[in-house]
Coordinates of C-alpha atoms and ligand atoms in Angstrom, one line a residue:
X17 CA -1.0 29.1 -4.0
X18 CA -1.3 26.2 -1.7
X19 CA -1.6 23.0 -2.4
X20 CA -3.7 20.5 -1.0
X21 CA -2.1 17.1 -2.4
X22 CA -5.0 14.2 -1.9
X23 CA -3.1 12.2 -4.5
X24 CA -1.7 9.9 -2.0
X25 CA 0.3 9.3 1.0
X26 CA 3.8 8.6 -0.7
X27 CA 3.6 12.2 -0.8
X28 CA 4.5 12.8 2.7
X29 CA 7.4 14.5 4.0
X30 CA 9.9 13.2 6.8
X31 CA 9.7 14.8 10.5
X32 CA 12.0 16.8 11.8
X33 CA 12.7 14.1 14.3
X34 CA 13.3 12.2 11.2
X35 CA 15.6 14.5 9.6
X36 CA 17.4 15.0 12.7
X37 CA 17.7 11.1 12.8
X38 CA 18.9 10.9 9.1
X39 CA 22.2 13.4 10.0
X40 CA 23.0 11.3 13.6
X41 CA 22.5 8.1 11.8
X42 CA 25.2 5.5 12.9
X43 CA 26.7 4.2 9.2
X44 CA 28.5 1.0 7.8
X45 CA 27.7 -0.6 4.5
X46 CA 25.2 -2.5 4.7
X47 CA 25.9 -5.2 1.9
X48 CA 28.4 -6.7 4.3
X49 CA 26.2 -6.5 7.0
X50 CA 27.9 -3.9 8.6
X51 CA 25.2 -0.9 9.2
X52 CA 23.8 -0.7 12.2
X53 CA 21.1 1.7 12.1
X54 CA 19.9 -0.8 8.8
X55 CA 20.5 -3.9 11.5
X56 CA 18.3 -1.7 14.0
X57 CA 15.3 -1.4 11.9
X58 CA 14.9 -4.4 10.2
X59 CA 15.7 -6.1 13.8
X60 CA 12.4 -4.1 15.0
X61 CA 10.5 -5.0 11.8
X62 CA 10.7 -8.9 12.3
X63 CA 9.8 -8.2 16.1
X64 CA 6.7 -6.0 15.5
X65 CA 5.3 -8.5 13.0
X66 CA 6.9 -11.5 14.9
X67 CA 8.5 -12.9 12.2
X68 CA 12.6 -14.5 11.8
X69 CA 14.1 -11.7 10.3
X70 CA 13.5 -8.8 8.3
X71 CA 14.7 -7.0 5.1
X72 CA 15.5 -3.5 4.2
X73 CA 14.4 -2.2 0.5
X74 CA 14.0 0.2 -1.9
X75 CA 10.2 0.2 -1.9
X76 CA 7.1 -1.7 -2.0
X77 CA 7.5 -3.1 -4.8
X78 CA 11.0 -4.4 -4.5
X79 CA 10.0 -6.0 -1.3
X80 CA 7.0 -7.4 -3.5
X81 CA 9.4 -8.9 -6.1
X82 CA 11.8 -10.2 -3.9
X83 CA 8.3 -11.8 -2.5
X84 CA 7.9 -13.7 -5.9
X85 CA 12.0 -14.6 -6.7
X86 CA 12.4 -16.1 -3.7
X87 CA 9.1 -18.0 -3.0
X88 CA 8.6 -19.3 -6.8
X89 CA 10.5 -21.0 -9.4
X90 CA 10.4 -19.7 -13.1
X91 CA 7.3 -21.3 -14.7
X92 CA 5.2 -21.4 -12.0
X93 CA 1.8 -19.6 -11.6
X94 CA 1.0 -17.3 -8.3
X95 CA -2.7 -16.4 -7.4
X96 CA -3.0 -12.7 -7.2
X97 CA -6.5 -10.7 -6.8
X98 CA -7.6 -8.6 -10.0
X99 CA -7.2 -5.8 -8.2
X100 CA -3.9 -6.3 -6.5
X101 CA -1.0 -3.7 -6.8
X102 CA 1.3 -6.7 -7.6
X103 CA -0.6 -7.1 -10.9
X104 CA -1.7 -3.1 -11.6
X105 CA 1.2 -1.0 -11.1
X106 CA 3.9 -3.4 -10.7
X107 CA 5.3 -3.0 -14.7
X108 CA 4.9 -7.3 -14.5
X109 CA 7.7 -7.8 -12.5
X110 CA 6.7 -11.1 -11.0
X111 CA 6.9 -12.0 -14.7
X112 CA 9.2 -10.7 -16.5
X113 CA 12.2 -10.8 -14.1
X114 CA 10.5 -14.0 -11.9
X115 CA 8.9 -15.8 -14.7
X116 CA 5.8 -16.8 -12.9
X117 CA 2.0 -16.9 -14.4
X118 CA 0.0 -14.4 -12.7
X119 CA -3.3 -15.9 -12.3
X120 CA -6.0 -13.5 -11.1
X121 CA -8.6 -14.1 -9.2
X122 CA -11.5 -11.5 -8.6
X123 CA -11.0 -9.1 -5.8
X124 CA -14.6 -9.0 -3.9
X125 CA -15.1 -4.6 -3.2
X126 CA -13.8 -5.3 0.3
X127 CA -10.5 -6.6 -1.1
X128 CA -11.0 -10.0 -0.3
X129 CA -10.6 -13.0 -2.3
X130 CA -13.4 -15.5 -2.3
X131 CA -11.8 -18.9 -0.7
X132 CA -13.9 -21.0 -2.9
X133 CA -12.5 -18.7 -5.9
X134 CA -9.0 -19.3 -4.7
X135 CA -9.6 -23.2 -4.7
X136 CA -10.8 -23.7 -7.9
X137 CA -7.6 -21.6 -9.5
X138 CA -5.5 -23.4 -7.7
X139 CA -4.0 -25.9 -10.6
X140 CA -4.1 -29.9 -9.7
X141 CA -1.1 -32.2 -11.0
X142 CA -1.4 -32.4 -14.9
X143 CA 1.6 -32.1 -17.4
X144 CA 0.1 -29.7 -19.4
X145 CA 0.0 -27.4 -16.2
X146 CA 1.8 -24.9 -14.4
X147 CA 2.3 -25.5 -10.8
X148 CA 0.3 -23.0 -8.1
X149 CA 3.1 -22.2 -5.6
X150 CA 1.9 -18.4 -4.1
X151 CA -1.0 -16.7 -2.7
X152 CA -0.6 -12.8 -2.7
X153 CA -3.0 -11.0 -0.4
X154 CA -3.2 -7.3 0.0
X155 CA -3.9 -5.2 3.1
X156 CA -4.8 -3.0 3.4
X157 CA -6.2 -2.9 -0.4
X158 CA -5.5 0.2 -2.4
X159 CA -7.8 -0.5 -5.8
X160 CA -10.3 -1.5 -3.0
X161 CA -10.5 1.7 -1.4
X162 CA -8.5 0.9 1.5
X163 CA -10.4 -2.1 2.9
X164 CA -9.3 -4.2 5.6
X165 CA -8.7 -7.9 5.4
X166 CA -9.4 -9.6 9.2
X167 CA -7.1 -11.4 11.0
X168 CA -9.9 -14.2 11.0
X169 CA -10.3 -13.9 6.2
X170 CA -6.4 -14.7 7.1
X171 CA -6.3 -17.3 8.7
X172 CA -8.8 -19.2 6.6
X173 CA -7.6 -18.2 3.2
X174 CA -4.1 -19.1 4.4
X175 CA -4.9 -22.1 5.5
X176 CA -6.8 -22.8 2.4
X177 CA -3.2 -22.6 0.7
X178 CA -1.1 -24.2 3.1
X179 CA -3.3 -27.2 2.6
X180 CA -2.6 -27.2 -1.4
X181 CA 1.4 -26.8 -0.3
X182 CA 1.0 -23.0 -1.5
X183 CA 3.0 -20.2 0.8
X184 CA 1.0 -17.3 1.5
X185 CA 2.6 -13.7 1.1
X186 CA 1.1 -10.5 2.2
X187 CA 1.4 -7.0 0.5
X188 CA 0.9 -5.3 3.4
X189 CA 2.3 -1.9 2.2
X190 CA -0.3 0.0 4.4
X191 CA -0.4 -2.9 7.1
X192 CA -0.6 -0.1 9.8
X193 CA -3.8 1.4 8.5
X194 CA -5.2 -1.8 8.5
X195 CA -3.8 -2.2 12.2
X196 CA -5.6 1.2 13.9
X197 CA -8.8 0.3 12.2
X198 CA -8.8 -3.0 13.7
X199 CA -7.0 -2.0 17.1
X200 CA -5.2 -5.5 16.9
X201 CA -0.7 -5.8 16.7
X202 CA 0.7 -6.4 13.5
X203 CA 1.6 -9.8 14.4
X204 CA -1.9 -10.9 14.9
X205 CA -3.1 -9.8 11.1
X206 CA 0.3 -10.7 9.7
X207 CA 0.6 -14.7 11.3
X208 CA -0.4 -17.1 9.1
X209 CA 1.4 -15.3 6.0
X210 CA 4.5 -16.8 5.5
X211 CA 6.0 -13.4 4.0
X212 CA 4.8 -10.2 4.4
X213 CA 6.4 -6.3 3.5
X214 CA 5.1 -2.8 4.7
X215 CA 6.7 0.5 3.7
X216 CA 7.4 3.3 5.3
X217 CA 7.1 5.8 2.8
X218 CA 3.3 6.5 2.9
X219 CA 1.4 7.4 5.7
X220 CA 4.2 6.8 7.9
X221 CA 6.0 9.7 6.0
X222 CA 9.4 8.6 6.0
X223 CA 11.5 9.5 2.6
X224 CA 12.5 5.4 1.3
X225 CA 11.7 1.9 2.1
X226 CA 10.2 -0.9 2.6
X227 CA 10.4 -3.9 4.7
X228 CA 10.2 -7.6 3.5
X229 CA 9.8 -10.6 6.8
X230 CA 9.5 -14.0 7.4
X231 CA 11.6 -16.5 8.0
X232 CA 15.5 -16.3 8.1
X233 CA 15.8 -18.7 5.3
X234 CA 13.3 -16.5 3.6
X235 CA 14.8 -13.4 4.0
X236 CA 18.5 -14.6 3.4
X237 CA 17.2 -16.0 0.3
X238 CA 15.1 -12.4 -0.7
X239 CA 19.2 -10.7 0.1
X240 CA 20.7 -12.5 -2.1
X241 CA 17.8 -11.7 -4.7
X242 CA 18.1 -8.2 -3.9
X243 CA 21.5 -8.1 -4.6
X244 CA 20.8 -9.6 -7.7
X245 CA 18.5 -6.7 -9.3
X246 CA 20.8 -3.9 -7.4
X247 CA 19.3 -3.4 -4.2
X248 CA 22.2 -4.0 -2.4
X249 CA 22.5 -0.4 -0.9
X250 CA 25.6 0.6 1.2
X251 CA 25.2 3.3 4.0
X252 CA 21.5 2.9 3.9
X253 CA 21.7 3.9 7.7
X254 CA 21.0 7.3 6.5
X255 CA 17.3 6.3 5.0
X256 CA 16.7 3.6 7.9
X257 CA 17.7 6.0 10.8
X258 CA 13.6 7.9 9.6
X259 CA 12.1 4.2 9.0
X260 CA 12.9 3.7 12.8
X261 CA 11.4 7.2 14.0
X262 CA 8.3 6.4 11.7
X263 CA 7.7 2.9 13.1
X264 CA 7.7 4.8 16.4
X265 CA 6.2 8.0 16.2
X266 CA 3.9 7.6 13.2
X267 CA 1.7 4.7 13.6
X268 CA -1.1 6.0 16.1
X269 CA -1.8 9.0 14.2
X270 CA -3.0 7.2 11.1
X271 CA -6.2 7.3 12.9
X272 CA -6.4 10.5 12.2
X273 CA -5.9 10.5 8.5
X274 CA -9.2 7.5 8.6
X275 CA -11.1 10.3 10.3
X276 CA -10.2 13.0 8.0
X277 CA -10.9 10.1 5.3
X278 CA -14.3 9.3 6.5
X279 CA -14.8 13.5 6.8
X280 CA -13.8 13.9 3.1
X281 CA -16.4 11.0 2.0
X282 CA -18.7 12.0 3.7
X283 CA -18.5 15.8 2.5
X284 CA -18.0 14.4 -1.0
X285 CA -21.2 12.4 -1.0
X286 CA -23.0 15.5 -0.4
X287 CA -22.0 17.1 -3.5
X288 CA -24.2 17.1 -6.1
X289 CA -22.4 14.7 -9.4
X290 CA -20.3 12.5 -7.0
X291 CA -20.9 9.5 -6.2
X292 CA -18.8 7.8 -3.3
X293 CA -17.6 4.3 -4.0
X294 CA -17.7 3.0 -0.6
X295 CA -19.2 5.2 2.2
X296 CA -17.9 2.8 5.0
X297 CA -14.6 4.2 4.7
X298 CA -12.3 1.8 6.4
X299 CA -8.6 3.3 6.3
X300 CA -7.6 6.6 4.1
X301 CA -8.4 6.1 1.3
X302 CA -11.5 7.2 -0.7
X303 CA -12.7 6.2 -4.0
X304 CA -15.6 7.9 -6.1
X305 CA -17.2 8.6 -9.7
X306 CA -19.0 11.7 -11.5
X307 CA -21.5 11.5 -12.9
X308 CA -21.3 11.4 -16.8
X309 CA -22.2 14.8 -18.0
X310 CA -19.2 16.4 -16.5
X311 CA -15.8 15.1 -18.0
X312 CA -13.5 13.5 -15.3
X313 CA -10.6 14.8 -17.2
X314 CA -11.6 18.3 -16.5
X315 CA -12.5 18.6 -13.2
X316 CA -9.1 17.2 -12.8
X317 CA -7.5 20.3 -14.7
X318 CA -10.0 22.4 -12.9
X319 CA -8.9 21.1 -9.1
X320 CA -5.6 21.4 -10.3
X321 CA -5.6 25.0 -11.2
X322 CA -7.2 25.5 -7.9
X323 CA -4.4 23.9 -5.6
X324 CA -6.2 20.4 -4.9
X325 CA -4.4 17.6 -6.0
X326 CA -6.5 14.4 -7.0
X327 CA -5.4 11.4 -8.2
X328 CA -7.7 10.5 -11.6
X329 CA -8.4 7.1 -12.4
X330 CA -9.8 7.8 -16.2
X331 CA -12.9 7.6 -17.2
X332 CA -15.1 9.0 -14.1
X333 CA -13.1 7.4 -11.5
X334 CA -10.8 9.1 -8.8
X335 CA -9.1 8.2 -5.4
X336 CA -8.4 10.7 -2.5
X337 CA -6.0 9.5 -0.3
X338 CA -5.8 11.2 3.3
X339 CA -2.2 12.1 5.4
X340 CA -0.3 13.5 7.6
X341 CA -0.1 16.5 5.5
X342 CA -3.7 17.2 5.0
X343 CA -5.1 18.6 8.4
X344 CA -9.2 18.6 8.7
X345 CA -9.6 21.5 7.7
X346 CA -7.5 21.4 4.5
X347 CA -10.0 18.6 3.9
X348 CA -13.1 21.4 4.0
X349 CA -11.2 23.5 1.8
X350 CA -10.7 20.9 -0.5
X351 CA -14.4 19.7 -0.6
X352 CA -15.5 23.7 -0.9
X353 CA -12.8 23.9 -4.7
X354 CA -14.4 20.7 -5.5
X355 CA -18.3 21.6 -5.5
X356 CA -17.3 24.8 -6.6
X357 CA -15.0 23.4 -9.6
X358 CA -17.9 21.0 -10.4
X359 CA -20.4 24.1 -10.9
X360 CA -18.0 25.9 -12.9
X361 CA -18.2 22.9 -15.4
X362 CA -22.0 22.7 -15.1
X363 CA -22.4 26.5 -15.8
X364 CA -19.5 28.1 -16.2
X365 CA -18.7 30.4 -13.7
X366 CA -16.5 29.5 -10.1
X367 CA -18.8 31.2 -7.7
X368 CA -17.5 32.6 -4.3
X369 CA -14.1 31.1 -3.4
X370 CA -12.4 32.1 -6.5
Ligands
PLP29 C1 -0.8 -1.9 -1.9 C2 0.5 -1.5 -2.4 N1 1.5 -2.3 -2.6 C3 2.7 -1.9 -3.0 C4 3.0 -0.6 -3.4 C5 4.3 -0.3 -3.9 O1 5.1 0.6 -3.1 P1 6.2 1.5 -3.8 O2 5.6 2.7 -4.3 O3 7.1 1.8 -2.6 O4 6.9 0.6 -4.8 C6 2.0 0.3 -3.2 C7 2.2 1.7 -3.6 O5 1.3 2.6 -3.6 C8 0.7 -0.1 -2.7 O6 -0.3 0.7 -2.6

């Protein structure tokens, strides 16, 4: 049977070109410094987002952690949205290992946070408090449906925290989405944050990684951090070697995936029992309900059984996140199991693709 996997975009495969890369990739070990093909990408990293330097890890939310250690001290308190990735989905790292406060602050629907809402979290001099030290942003943001924060939300709301001495990092794990929607460099979205990490491994369908920039002090600092919680990775030239084919060959065609997003919410809102969360799809990913008299829970099973792969968000909730290995018209096949699916569980029979 095959399977249409919407569940998200980590599920990509490399390219050949990638896989051809991996075998020919130039090695050293890279904990001394001494692999090139690792030097090579994260020396393209800090030039694409104009940043110091760069740093290779193990994913997003390494680079996110590494973020936190090496911005923050142990007891102080970091402004994240209530909607961020950081705070969801990251088991509490930021706390547990960095022993910072996660303060949330509520994530308007087009992932922003409210300046004004950022300001008033941001603690003054008391003894009884912790200090404020980090502002974690997200873009584009995932719990948000793939909205796009604007170079000009940046460079206000950073601003905002540079003036209350706070740094500024970005979680910018699809920072490329966010870049073909806007038709604006990296560098321009990713200025005014003082750190910022993108990875590799989701719509830009490389196998590993992650990249963490800023400043050299910065990312020195994030190294020896790394090292700390066993990132240091040794011939990592072998999972770099695709990072540099992906930043290459893979970031125009994320337009297409926002096309084939903005097909898929569009046929989904036509379905009787769906409602779409936000019909101005922005990037790739879509988010919508059921109504309450079918059970979310089983149109999952139901899809499932079928070949299409959703992610379920309990409750009535799911996201649908559009690749590089879901064409346009795996996207109508998908839409035709879910309507029929969705019948089945109003009255109990499949109809005519089954
Ligand atoms: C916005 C955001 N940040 C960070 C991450 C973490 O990335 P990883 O799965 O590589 O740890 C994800 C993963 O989906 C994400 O969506």
């Amino acid at each position: 049977m095959k399977t249409i996997d919407l569940r998200s975009d980590t599920v990509t495969h490399p390219t050949e070109e990638m896989r051809r890369a991996m075998y020919e990739a130039e090695l050293g070990d890279d904990v001394y410094g001494e692999d090139p093909t690792v030097n090579a990408l994260e020396q393209v990293a800090a030039q694409m987002m104009k940043k110091e330097a760069a740093l290779f890890t193990a994913s997003g939310t390494m680079s996110n952690l590494l973020a936190v250690l090496a911005q923050t001290k142990r007891g102080d308190e970091i402004i994240v949205g209530s909607e961020a990735h950081m705070f969801w989905y990251e088991v509490g790292g930021a706390s547990a290992l960095g022993g910072v406060v996660m303060r949330t602050v509520p994530n308007e629907p087009d992932g922003r946070i409210d300046g004004a809402a950022v300001e008033s979290a941001i603690r003054g001099k008391n003894i009884h408090f912790p200090p404020t030290t980090l502002l974690c942003l997200e873009n584009t943001h995932n719990r948000c449906g793939g909205a796009v924060l604007t170079p000009e939300y940046m460079a206000i709301t950073a601003r905002l925290a540079h003036q209350h001495g706070l740094r500024v990092h970005l979680d910018g794990a699809r920072i490329f989405n966010a870049t073909v929607a806007l038709g604006i460099p990296a560098s321009e979205l990713v200025k005014d944050a003082d750190s910022v990490c993108f990875c590799l491994s989701k719509g830009l369908s490389a196998p590993v990684g992650s990249l963490l920039c800023g400043t050299r002090d910065f990312v020195d600092s994030a190294r020896k951090w790394r090292k700390m919680i066993g990132g240091g990775m040794r011939q990592a030239g072998v999972i770099a070697a695709a990072g540099i084919v992906a930043l290459r060959t893979m970031i125009d065609r994320l337009a297409e995936d926002h096309e084939n997003a903005r097909r898929l919410a569009h046929g989904l809102d036509r379905i009787p029992g769906i409602i779409v969360s936000r019909r101005d799809v922005a990037t790739n990913i879509v988010m919508f309900e059921l109504n309450p008299t079918v059970s979310g829970g089983e149109l999952l099973q139901e899809t499932e059984a079928h070949g299409v792969r959703l992610s379920y968000r309990g409750g009535q909730q799911f996201r649908a996140v559009t690749h590089r290995m879901v064409s346009a018209a795996d996207i109508d096949e998908a839409l035709n199991w879910v309507e029929l699916c969705l019948k089945k569980l109003g009255t109990g029979t499949i109809g005519s693709l089954e």
